[in-house]
Short mmCIF file of C-alpha atoms in Angstrom, two decimals:
data_model
loop_
_atom_site.label_atom_id
_atom_site.label_comp_id
_atom_site.label_asym_id
_atom_site.label_seq_id
_atom_site.Cartn_x
_atom_site.Cartn_y
_atom_site.Cartn_z
CA MET M 75 -20.39 -22.82 -1.06
CA THR M 76 -18.63 -25.56 0.90
CA VAL M 77 -19.44 -29.21 0.36
CA THR M 78 -21.24 -30.84 3.28
CA SER M 79 -22.19 -34.40 4.04
CA PRO M 80 -25.66 -35.33 2.77
CA SER M 81 -26.40 -37.11 6.03
CA THR M 82 -25.93 -33.90 8.01
CA PRO M 83 -28.27 -31.15 6.80
CA PRO M 84 -26.58 -27.76 6.99
CA ALA M 85 -28.21 -24.75 8.49
CA PRO M 86 -30.49 -22.95 6.05
CA GLN M 87 -28.58 -20.30 4.16
CA VAL M 88 -29.65 -18.11 1.29
CA ASP M 89 -27.31 -15.62 -0.29
CA ALA M 90 -28.86 -12.32 -1.18
CA PRO M 91 -28.79 -12.07 -4.96
CA HIS M 92 -27.22 -9.13 -6.66
CA SER M 93 -29.32 -7.03 -9.02
CA GLY M 94 -26.57 -6.29 -11.56
CA ASP M 95 -26.96 -9.47 -13.60
CA ASP M 96 -30.75 -9.16 -13.44
CA ARG M 97 -30.62 -5.63 -14.81
CA LYS M 98 -28.35 -6.69 -17.67
CA GLY M 99 -30.65 -9.59 -18.47
CA ALA M 100 -33.70 -7.32 -18.28
CA THR M 101 -32.07 -4.84 -20.66
CA ARG M 102 -31.33 -7.57 -23.17
CA GLY M 103 -34.87 -8.90 -22.76
CA ALA M 104 -36.39 -5.46 -23.34
CA ILE M 105 -34.37 -5.04 -26.53
CA PHE M 106 -35.41 -8.50 -27.73
CA ILE M 107 -39.11 -7.90 -27.01
CA GLY M 108 -38.96 -4.47 -28.69
CA CYS M 109 -37.45 -6.02 -31.81
CA ALA M 110 -40.10 -8.76 -31.79
CA LEU M 111 -42.88 -6.15 -31.52
CA ILE M 112 -41.41 -4.11 -34.38
CA ALA M 113 -41.14 -7.27 -36.49
CA PHE M 114 -44.81 -8.03 -35.81
CA LEU M 115 -45.86 -4.53 -36.90
CA VAL M 116 -43.78 -4.85 -40.06
CA TYR M 117 -45.53 -8.16 -40.73
CA LEU M 118 -48.92 -6.42 -40.48
CA VAL M 119 -47.84 -3.80 -43.00
CA LEU M 120 -46.39 -6.32 -45.47
CA THR M 121 -49.47 -8.58 -45.32
CA GLY M 122 -51.91 -5.68 -45.73
CA GLN M 123 -53.66 -6.21 -42.37
CA VAL M 124 -53.24 -2.64 -41.12
CA ALA M 125 -56.63 -1.47 -42.41
CA GLN M 126 -58.35 -4.48 -40.83
CA PHE M 127 -56.50 -3.85 -37.61
CA MET M 128 -57.50 -0.17 -37.46
CA GLU M 129 -61.13 -1.00 -38.25
CA ALA M 130 -61.26 -3.50 -35.39
CA LEU M 131 -59.78 -0.98 -32.96
CA SER M 132 -62.29 1.69 -34.02
CA ASN M 133 -65.19 -0.51 -32.89
CA VAL M 134 -63.83 -1.29 -29.42
CA GLN M 135 -66.32 -0.64 -26.60
CA GLY M 136 -64.64 1.42 -23.91
CA MET M 137 -66.57 -0.02 -20.95
CA TRP M 138 -65.44 -3.62 -21.54
CA LEU M 139 -61.91 -2.45 -22.27
CA THR M 140 -61.86 -0.64 -18.91
CA ILE M 141 -63.09 -3.79 -17.13
CA ALA M 142 -60.31 -5.79 -18.79
CA CYS M 143 -57.76 -3.28 -17.45
CA LEU M 144 -59.41 -3.45 -14.02
CA CYS M 145 -59.00 -7.26 -14.03
CA MET M 146 -55.28 -6.82 -14.60
CA LEU M 147 -55.12 -4.28 -11.79
CA LEU M 148 -56.84 -6.75 -9.44
CA TYR M 149 -54.33 -9.39 -10.53
CA LEU M 150 -51.55 -7.11 -9.27
CA VAL M 151 -53.42 -6.22 -6.06
CA PHE M 152 -53.97 -9.89 -5.16
CA GLY M 153 -50.29 -10.55 -5.83
CA ILE M 154 -49.37 -7.92 -3.25
CA ALA M 155 -51.93 -9.36 -0.82
CA ALA M 156 -50.34 -12.82 -1.10
CA TYR M 157 -47.00 -11.35 0.00
CA ALA M 158 -48.69 -9.34 2.77
CA ILE M 159 -49.98 -12.54 4.40
CA ALA M 160 -46.49 -14.03 4.53
CA VAL M 161 -45.06 -10.82 6.00
CA TRP M 162 -47.95 -10.46 8.48
CA LEU M 163 -47.00 -13.80 10.06
CA ASP M 164 -43.76 -12.21 11.31
CA PRO M 165 -44.56 -9.53 13.93
CA GLU M 166 -40.98 -8.25 13.69
CA SER M 167 -40.82 -7.95 9.90
CA PRO M 168 -39.83 -4.41 8.81
CA VAL M 169 -41.44 -4.81 5.36
CA GLY M 170 -44.34 -2.41 4.74
CA ILE M 171 -47.05 -2.16 2.11
CA ARG M 172 -44.99 0.13 -0.13
CA ASP M 173 -42.13 -2.32 0.09
CA LEU M 174 -44.46 -5.12 -1.01
CA ILE M 175 -45.65 -3.06 -3.97
CA SER M 176 -41.99 -2.72 -4.95
CA VAL M 177 -41.45 -6.47 -4.48
CA GLU M 178 -44.38 -7.31 -6.77
CA ALA M 179 -43.18 -4.71 -9.29
CA SER M 180 -39.70 -6.27 -9.26
CA GLY M 181 -41.16 -9.67 -10.03
CA ILE M 182 -43.21 -8.28 -12.91
CA PHE M 183 -40.41 -6.19 -14.40
CA PHE M 184 -37.54 -8.67 -14.23
CA GLY M 185 -39.79 -11.70 -14.81
CA ASN M 186 -41.32 -10.27 -17.98
CA LEU M 187 -37.93 -9.35 -19.42
CA THR M 188 -36.02 -12.58 -18.70
CA PRO M 189 -36.45 -16.07 -20.21
CA MET M 190 -39.04 -18.25 -18.40
CA MET M 191 -39.33 -15.45 -15.78
CA MET M 192 -36.05 -16.58 -14.22
CA GLY M 193 -35.19 -13.06 -13.09
CA SER M 194 -38.34 -12.73 -10.98
CA THR M 195 -37.36 -14.74 -7.89
CA PRO M 196 -33.83 -13.34 -7.27
CA ALA M 197 -35.06 -9.78 -7.89
CA GLN M 198 -37.85 -10.17 -5.34
CA ILE M 199 -35.57 -11.72 -2.73
CA TYR M 200 -33.11 -8.86 -3.26
CA ARG M 201 -35.89 -6.29 -2.86
CA LEU M 202 -37.11 -7.90 0.38
CA THR M 203 -33.59 -7.75 1.82
CA LYS M 204 -33.30 -4.08 0.81
CA ALA M 205 -36.49 -3.46 2.80
CA GLY M 206 -34.73 -4.83 5.91
CA GLN M 207 -35.97 -8.42 5.84
CA ASN M 208 -33.57 -11.11 7.02
CA VAL M 209 -31.99 -12.93 4.06
CA GLY M 210 -33.21 -16.35 5.18
CA GLU M 211 -36.72 -15.06 5.83
CA ALA M 212 -36.77 -13.30 2.46
CA GLY M 213 -35.89 -16.58 0.78
CA ALA M 214 -38.59 -18.41 2.74
CA ILE M 215 -41.24 -15.85 1.76
CA GLN M 216 -40.28 -15.99 -1.90
CA PHE M 217 -40.05 -19.78 -2.07
CA THR M 218 -43.46 -20.11 -0.43
CA ARG M 219 -44.93 -17.64 -2.92
CA PHE M 220 -43.35 -19.55 -5.82
CA ILE M 221 -44.76 -22.88 -4.60
CA VAL M 222 -48.26 -21.50 -4.11
CA TYR M 223 -48.23 -19.80 -7.52
CA GLN M 224 -47.16 -23.00 -9.26
CA PHE M 225 -49.84 -24.88 -7.33
CA GLY M 226 -52.45 -22.35 -8.49
CA LEU M 227 -51.37 -22.73 -12.12
CA VAL M 228 -51.65 -26.52 -11.92
CA VAL M 229 -55.02 -26.52 -10.12
CA TRP M 230 -56.58 -24.01 -12.53
CA GLY M 231 -55.13 -25.96 -15.47
CA ALA M 232 -56.59 -29.23 -14.16
CA ILE M 233 -60.03 -27.71 -13.50
CA LEU M 234 -60.30 -25.97 -16.85
CA LEU M 235 -58.82 -28.88 -18.77
CA ALA M 236 -61.36 -31.26 -17.26
CA ALA M 237 -64.23 -28.85 -17.84
CA ARG M 238 -63.44 -27.71 -21.38
CA MET M 239 -61.29 -30.35 -23.07
CA PRO M 240 -64.30 -31.76 -25.02
CA PHE M 241 -64.99 -28.24 -26.32
CA PHE M 242 -61.48 -27.91 -27.75
CA ILE M 243 -61.57 -31.42 -29.21
CA GLU M 244 -64.68 -30.42 -31.16
CA ARG M 245 -63.08 -27.16 -32.30
CA TYR M 246 -59.77 -28.53 -33.57
CA SER M 247 -59.34 -31.12 -36.27
CA ASP M 248 -55.73 -31.97 -35.37
CA ILE M 249 -56.35 -33.73 -32.06
CA GLY M 250 -52.81 -35.13 -31.88
CA ALA M 251 -51.15 -31.70 -31.99
CA LEU M 252 -53.61 -30.33 -29.44
CA THR M 253 -52.93 -33.24 -27.08
CA VAL M 254 -49.17 -32.75 -27.37
CA LEU M 255 -49.50 -29.03 -26.60
CA CYS M 256 -51.76 -29.66 -23.59
CA ILE M 257 -49.38 -32.28 -22.23
CA PHE M 258 -46.41 -30.00 -22.84
CA SER M 259 -47.97 -26.91 -21.21
CA PHE M 260 -49.80 -28.59 -18.36
CA GLY M 261 -47.49 -31.55 -17.78
CA GLY M 262 -44.43 -29.33 -17.55
CA HIS M 263 -45.85 -27.36 -14.63
CA VAL M 264 -47.07 -30.54 -12.94
CA GLY M 265 -43.50 -31.85 -13.18
CA ILE M 266 -42.12 -28.63 -11.64
CA LEU M 267 -44.63 -28.86 -8.78
CA LEU M 268 -43.82 -32.53 -8.12
CA LEU M 269 -40.10 -31.71 -8.10
CA ILE M 270 -40.73 -28.91 -5.59
CA PHE M 271 -42.64 -31.25 -3.27
CA ALA M 272 -39.95 -33.92 -3.65
CA ILE M 273 -37.23 -31.44 -2.64
CA ALA M 274 -39.35 -30.17 0.25
CA LEU M 275 -40.44 -33.55 1.65
CA MET M 276 -37.61 -35.92 0.60
CA PRO M 277 -34.40 -33.85 0.64
CA LYS M 278 -32.09 -36.80 1.37
CA THR M 279 -33.45 -38.82 -1.56
CA VAL M 280 -33.15 -35.82 -3.88
CA VAL M 281 -29.54 -35.24 -2.80
CA ARG M 282 -28.63 -38.91 -3.40
CA VAL M 283 -30.21 -38.89 -6.86
CA SER M 284 -28.47 -35.60 -7.68
CA HIS M 285 -25.10 -36.98 -6.58
CA TRP M 286 -25.65 -40.04 -8.77
CA GLY M 287 -26.46 -37.82 -11.77
CA LEU M 288 -23.44 -35.55 -11.16
CA THR M 289 -21.16 -38.60 -10.84
CA LEU M 290 -22.49 -39.86 -14.15
CA LEU M 291 -21.76 -36.48 -15.77
CA GLY M 292 -18.19 -36.67 -14.40
CA ARG M 293 -17.68 -40.06 -16.00
CA LEU M 294 -18.96 -38.67 -19.28
CA GLY M 295 -16.18 -36.06 -19.30
CA PHE M 296 -17.78 -32.90 -17.87
CA ASP M 297 -15.54 -30.39 -16.08
CA ARG M 298 -14.94 -31.70 -12.55
CA GLU M 299 -14.71 -28.22 -11.00
CA LYS M 300 -18.18 -27.37 -12.25
CA ILE M 301 -19.49 -30.71 -11.00
CA GLU M 302 -18.06 -30.04 -7.53
CA ARG M 303 -19.68 -26.59 -7.47
CA TRP M 304 -23.01 -28.10 -8.48
CA ARG M 305 -22.60 -30.78 -5.80
CA GLY M 306 -21.99 -28.12 -3.14
CA PHE M 307 -25.00 -26.14 -4.36
CA VAL M 308 -27.23 -29.23 -4.15
CA ASP M 309 -25.99 -30.17 -0.68
CA GLY M 310 -26.73 -26.74 0.73
CA GLU M 311 -29.78 -25.45 -1.11
CA VAL M 312 -31.90 -28.63 -1.10
CA TYR M 313 -31.91 -28.82 2.69
CA SER M 314 -32.38 -25.07 2.98
CA PHE M 315 -35.39 -25.16 0.66
CA SER M 316 -36.86 -28.12 2.56
CA ASP M 317 -36.56 -26.33 5.91
CA LYS M 318 -38.21 -23.19 4.54
CA PHE M 319 -41.09 -25.15 3.05
CA LYS M 320 -41.77 -27.00 6.31
CA LEU M 321 -41.66 -23.70 8.21
CA ALA M 322 -44.24 -22.18 5.87
CA ALA M 323 -46.42 -25.32 5.88
CA ALA M 324 -46.65 -25.14 9.68
CA HIS M 325 -48.96 -22.12 9.23
CA ALA M 326 -51.72 -24.12 7.54
CA SER M 327 -54.42 -21.43 7.74
CA SER M 328 -52.24 -18.70 6.23
CA MET M 329 -51.04 -21.11 3.52
CA ALA M 330 -54.66 -21.95 2.65
CA LEU M 331 -55.57 -18.25 2.51
CA THR M 332 -52.58 -17.59 0.23
CA VAL M 333 -53.76 -20.39 -2.08
CA VAL M 334 -57.26 -18.86 -2.27
CA ILE M 335 -55.84 -15.40 -3.03
CA THR M 336 -53.55 -16.84 -5.72
CA MET M 337 -56.47 -18.68 -7.33
CA LEU M 338 -58.43 -15.42 -7.47
CA GLN M 339 -55.40 -13.61 -8.83
CA LEU M 340 -55.04 -16.08 -11.71
CA ALA M 341 -58.80 -16.02 -12.36
CA PHE M 342 -58.69 -12.27 -13.02
CA PHE M 343 -55.73 -12.75 -15.35
CA TYR M 344 -57.58 -15.44 -17.31
CA LEU M 345 -60.65 -13.20 -17.63
CA VAL M 346 -58.81 -10.40 -19.47
CA PRO M 347 -59.25 -12.02 -22.94
CA TYR M 348 -62.96 -12.60 -22.20
CA PHE M 349 -63.67 -8.92 -21.55
CA LEU M 350 -61.59 -7.97 -24.59
CA MET M 351 -63.87 -10.18 -26.68
CA LEU M 352 -66.88 -8.35 -25.25
CA ALA M 353 -65.13 -5.09 -26.13
CA PHE M 354 -65.02 -6.23 -29.77
CA GLY M 355 -68.72 -7.13 -29.66
CA HIS M 356 -68.40 -10.93 -29.36
CA HIS M 357 -71.05 -11.51 -26.69
CA GLU M 358 -71.77 -15.11 -27.67
CA VAL M 359 -68.54 -16.47 -26.16
CA ASP M 360 -68.49 -18.74 -23.10
CA PHE M 361 -66.34 -17.24 -20.35
CA LEU M 362 -65.29 -20.67 -19.01
CA SER M 363 -64.02 -21.72 -22.44
CA VAL M 364 -62.12 -18.45 -22.77
CA MET M 365 -60.61 -18.91 -19.31
CA ALA M 366 -59.48 -22.42 -20.27
CA ALA M 367 -57.91 -21.14 -23.48
CA SER M 368 -56.22 -18.30 -21.60
CA ALA M 369 -54.84 -20.76 -19.04
CA PHE M 370 -53.33 -22.90 -21.80
CA VAL M 371 -51.75 -19.83 -23.40
CA GLN M 372 -50.21 -18.82 -20.06
CA LEU M 373 -48.85 -22.33 -19.40
CA LEU M 374 -47.41 -22.53 -22.90
CA SER M 375 -45.79 -19.07 -22.95
CA SER M 376 -44.21 -19.55 -19.51
CA ALA M 377 -42.46 -22.69 -20.79
CA VAL M 378 -40.81 -20.93 -23.77
CA PRO M 379 -37.15 -20.03 -22.95
CA LEU M 380 -37.38 -16.51 -24.42
CA PRO M 381 -38.00 -13.14 -22.71
CA GLY M 382 -41.71 -12.55 -22.19
CA GLY M 383 -42.54 -15.98 -23.59
CA THR M 384 -42.13 -14.52 -27.07
CA GLY M 385 -43.24 -17.07 -29.62
CA GLY M 386 -45.23 -19.11 -27.13
CA ALA M 387 -47.57 -16.20 -26.37
CA GLU M 388 -48.18 -15.46 -30.05
CA GLY M 389 -48.59 -19.09 -31.08
CA GLY M 390 -50.74 -19.94 -28.07
CA PHE M 391 -53.00 -16.96 -28.63
CA ALA M 392 -53.47 -17.80 -32.31
CA LEU M 393 -54.20 -21.45 -31.54
CA PHE M 394 -56.39 -21.23 -28.43
CA LEU M 395 -57.91 -17.73 -28.52
CA GLY M 396 -57.72 -16.53 -32.12
CA HIS M 397 -60.91 -18.20 -33.37
CA PHE M 398 -62.94 -16.52 -30.57
CA TYR M 399 -62.01 -13.07 -31.94
CA GLY M 400 -62.59 -13.85 -35.61
CA SER M 401 -61.54 -10.94 -37.84
CA ALA M 402 -60.44 -8.95 -34.78
CA ALA M 403 -57.83 -11.55 -33.76
CA THR M 404 -54.83 -9.31 -34.58
CA ALA M 405 -56.23 -6.31 -32.72
CA GLY M 406 -57.28 -8.58 -29.85
CA TYR M 407 -53.78 -10.02 -29.55
CA LEU M 408 -52.14 -6.59 -29.45
CA LEU M 409 -54.58 -5.28 -26.82
CA TRP M 410 -54.17 -8.46 -24.76
CA ARG M 411 -50.39 -8.20 -24.93
CA LEU M 412 -50.55 -4.48 -24.14
CA ILE M 413 -52.75 -4.94 -21.04
CA THR M 414 -51.17 -8.08 -19.61
CA PHE M 415 -47.51 -7.54 -20.50
CA ILE M 416 -46.33 -4.22 -21.93
CA ILE M 417 -48.20 -1.75 -19.67
CA PRO M 418 -47.49 -3.71 -16.42
CA THR M 419 -43.80 -3.84 -17.33
CA ILE M 420 -43.66 -0.10 -18.01
CA VAL M 421 -45.66 0.78 -14.88
CA ALA M 422 -43.50 -1.51 -12.72
CA ALA M 423 -40.26 0.28 -13.64
CA PRO M 424 -40.79 3.45 -11.52
CA LEU M 425 -42.07 1.34 -8.59
CA LEU M 426 -38.84 -0.66 -8.20
CA GLY M 427 -37.40 1.79 -5.67
CA LEU M 428 -40.58 2.38 -3.66
CA ARG M 429 -39.90 2.28 0.10
CA SER M 430 -42.11 2.36 3.18
CA SER M 431 -41.55 5.46 5.32
CA HIS M 432 -42.28 3.83 8.69
CA GLU M 433 -40.63 1.09 10.76
CA ALA M 434 -43.76 -0.54 12.22
CA SER M 435 -44.49 -4.02 10.91
CA ILE M 436 -47.69 -4.87 9.04
CA HIS M 437 -48.64 -7.11 11.97
CA ASP M 438 -48.32 -4.23 14.46
CA ARG M 439 -50.19 -1.82 12.20
CA TRP M 440 -53.00 -4.37 11.78
CA ASP M 441 -53.24 -4.84 15.56
CA ARG M 442 -53.43 -1.07 16.06
CA LEU M 443 -56.15 -0.80 13.42
CA ILE M 444 -58.23 -3.51 15.12
CA ALA M 445 -57.73 -1.87 18.53
CA THR M 446 -58.75 1.55 17.17
CA ARG M 447 -61.91 0.15 15.61
CA ALA M 448 -62.76 -1.63 18.88
CA ARG M 449 -62.35 1.60 20.85
CA ARG M 450 -64.55 3.54 18.43
CA LYS M 451 -67.23 0.85 18.58
CA HIS M 452 -67.14 0.88 22.40
CA LYS M 453 -67.42 4.67 22.40
CA ARG M 454 -70.44 4.58 20.08
CA GLU M 455 -72.14 1.93 22.22
CA LYS M 456 -71.45 3.95 25.38
CA THR M 457 -72.86 7.13 23.80
CA ALA M 458 -75.96 5.24 22.64
CA ALA M 459 -76.47 3.81 26.13
CA ARG M 460 -76.29 7.28 27.70
CA SER M 461 -78.80 8.61 25.18
CA SER M 462 -81.22 5.78 25.94
CA ARG M 463 -81.03 6.50 29.70
CA ALA M 464 -81.54 10.28 29.37
CA PRO M 465 -85.39 10.28 29.17
CA VAL M 466 -85.66 8.10 32.32
CA GLN M 467 -83.43 10.42 34.31
CA LEU M 468 -85.52 13.38 33.18
CA LEU M 469 -88.75 11.70 34.29
CA GLU M 470 -87.20 10.87 37.66
CA ALA M 471 -86.20 14.51 38.08
CA THR M 472 -89.84 15.60 37.72
CA GLY M 473 -91.17 12.91 40.02
CA ASP M 474 -93.77 11.97 37.36
CA GLN M 475 -93.06 8.53 35.82
CA GLU M 476 -96.22 8.47 33.72
CA LYS M 477 -95.71 11.55 31.53
CA PRO M 478 -94.05 11.13 28.14
CA VAL M 479 -90.71 12.80 27.46
CA GLN M 480 -92.27 15.58 25.34
CA GLU M 481 -94.60 16.57 28.20
CA VAL M 482 -91.84 16.40 30.80
CA ARG M 483 -89.65 18.73 28.78
CA SER M 484 -92.42 21.30 28.69
CA SER M 485 -93.33 20.92 32.38
CA LYS M 486 -92.59 23.81 34.71
CA ALA M 487 -91.51 21.34 37.38
CA ALA M 488 -88.76 19.93 35.21
CA ALA M 489 -85.22 20.62 36.35
CA VAL M 490 -84.04 20.88 32.75
CA ARG M 491 -86.24 22.44 30.05
CA ARG M 492 -85.89 23.10 26.35
CA THR M 493 -87.24 26.50 25.41
CA ALA M 494 -87.04 28.76 22.36
CA GLU M 495 -84.04 30.42 23.93
CA GLY M 496 -82.26 27.09 24.41
CA ILE M 497 -81.81 24.62 27.30
CA THR M 498 -82.40 26.10 30.79
CA VAL M 499 -81.94 24.75 34.29
CA SER M 500 -84.37 25.51 37.14
CA PRO M 501 -82.51 25.91 40.49
CA GLU M 502 -85.78 25.50 42.47
CA ALA M 503 -86.60 22.25 40.72
CA MET M 504 -83.10 20.99 41.35
CA ARG M 505 -83.42 21.79 45.11
CA LYS M 506 -86.73 19.92 45.24
CA ARG M 507 -85.15 16.97 43.52
CA VAL M 508 -82.28 16.88 46.03
CA LYS M 509 -84.74 17.20 48.95
CA ALA M 510 -86.88 14.39 47.56
CA ARG M 511 -83.86 12.13 47.40
CA ARG M 512 -82.81 12.89 51.00
CA HIS M 513 -86.36 12.55 52.44
CA PRO M 514 -88.23 10.13 50.16
CA ASN M 515 -91.16 9.73 52.65
CA ALA M 516 -91.75 13.44 53.10
CA LYS M 517 -94.76 15.03 51.38
#
């Protein structure tokens, strides 16, 4: 990328990422996670916990386990809905619902198998471009989704930390270690969010600070070619990111709706451990405390630079959630990891190539759906109005406004009668009706 002057923001430009490196990284991540899982199972055998593990699994209540799986399914559905809102804003976008399912699956698959979920964003941008989305628009959609997701993590963390921090202080004797972990897990994501807003709202300041840091690295002896490449990347991508953020922020209502959907998405994810506890028969637990513990585990595991947050997920679960499960902690961890990580990763693999079979945008399809429903409603109202006028017309045909409908239908003077043989029409009555209309004063 060419170096540009920081005082002249370049036009937004996002290069479509290639999937080759992501696939290699995902393969290495899958091997690493598989080895970690095998090592954990070997640990259970060597420590003699297999019998305890099997006993805990034998007492699992299927209904609560199903609800836990349903929560994870809703987490995925709300993730697709968040993308659908961004795509709906563009009436010309060629991306369909099946494409969005593939986009969400790409984020899950490559994010779960790469350190700190770094493979998620480029894989999703690449998938959007394969669906026909403009490269710049694909980057804008993905960056907006990333910002909102980070915002949801921070907001949920702040709410649950404020609501349940006293509970954890009472539970743990080592307050210093707990405080350090909370600051590390929560503060790290707050720092990421603040950096995002700084890049979006103060691009010139960020570029100046970055240039100062890169100049300092050059004086310290770092390779000058790398420094120049980093400088060019900063000059181009900071302004591009800022422009995309401002474009997305201009749609305040859709941004607010995306935030609400993301908050619901994370809530269902945090509730999975709660329903697993109910599945093991622990009905005395407080769901808000479990959600807080689950949020801390998620923040901690996402900060560990290993595929799938390996190490952070295990340590966080043992520290924040293990005491809720008691003797079923090992079985609870494996089921939690299976539902929230292993199964979604496996299910996402065959969905990576899913493609929509139509060319109509989601916006156009939504407009057609609304128009169809309006036409059907109008047709029902019109039919109901005709039905309500039918008895009056029948009374007028008989010339007797006082008789009820049942009597008019059985009257010989009626133009239309319902008999055992069906509905019949009297020609004589019809002639009288026409004559009465032409000569209303005649007797």
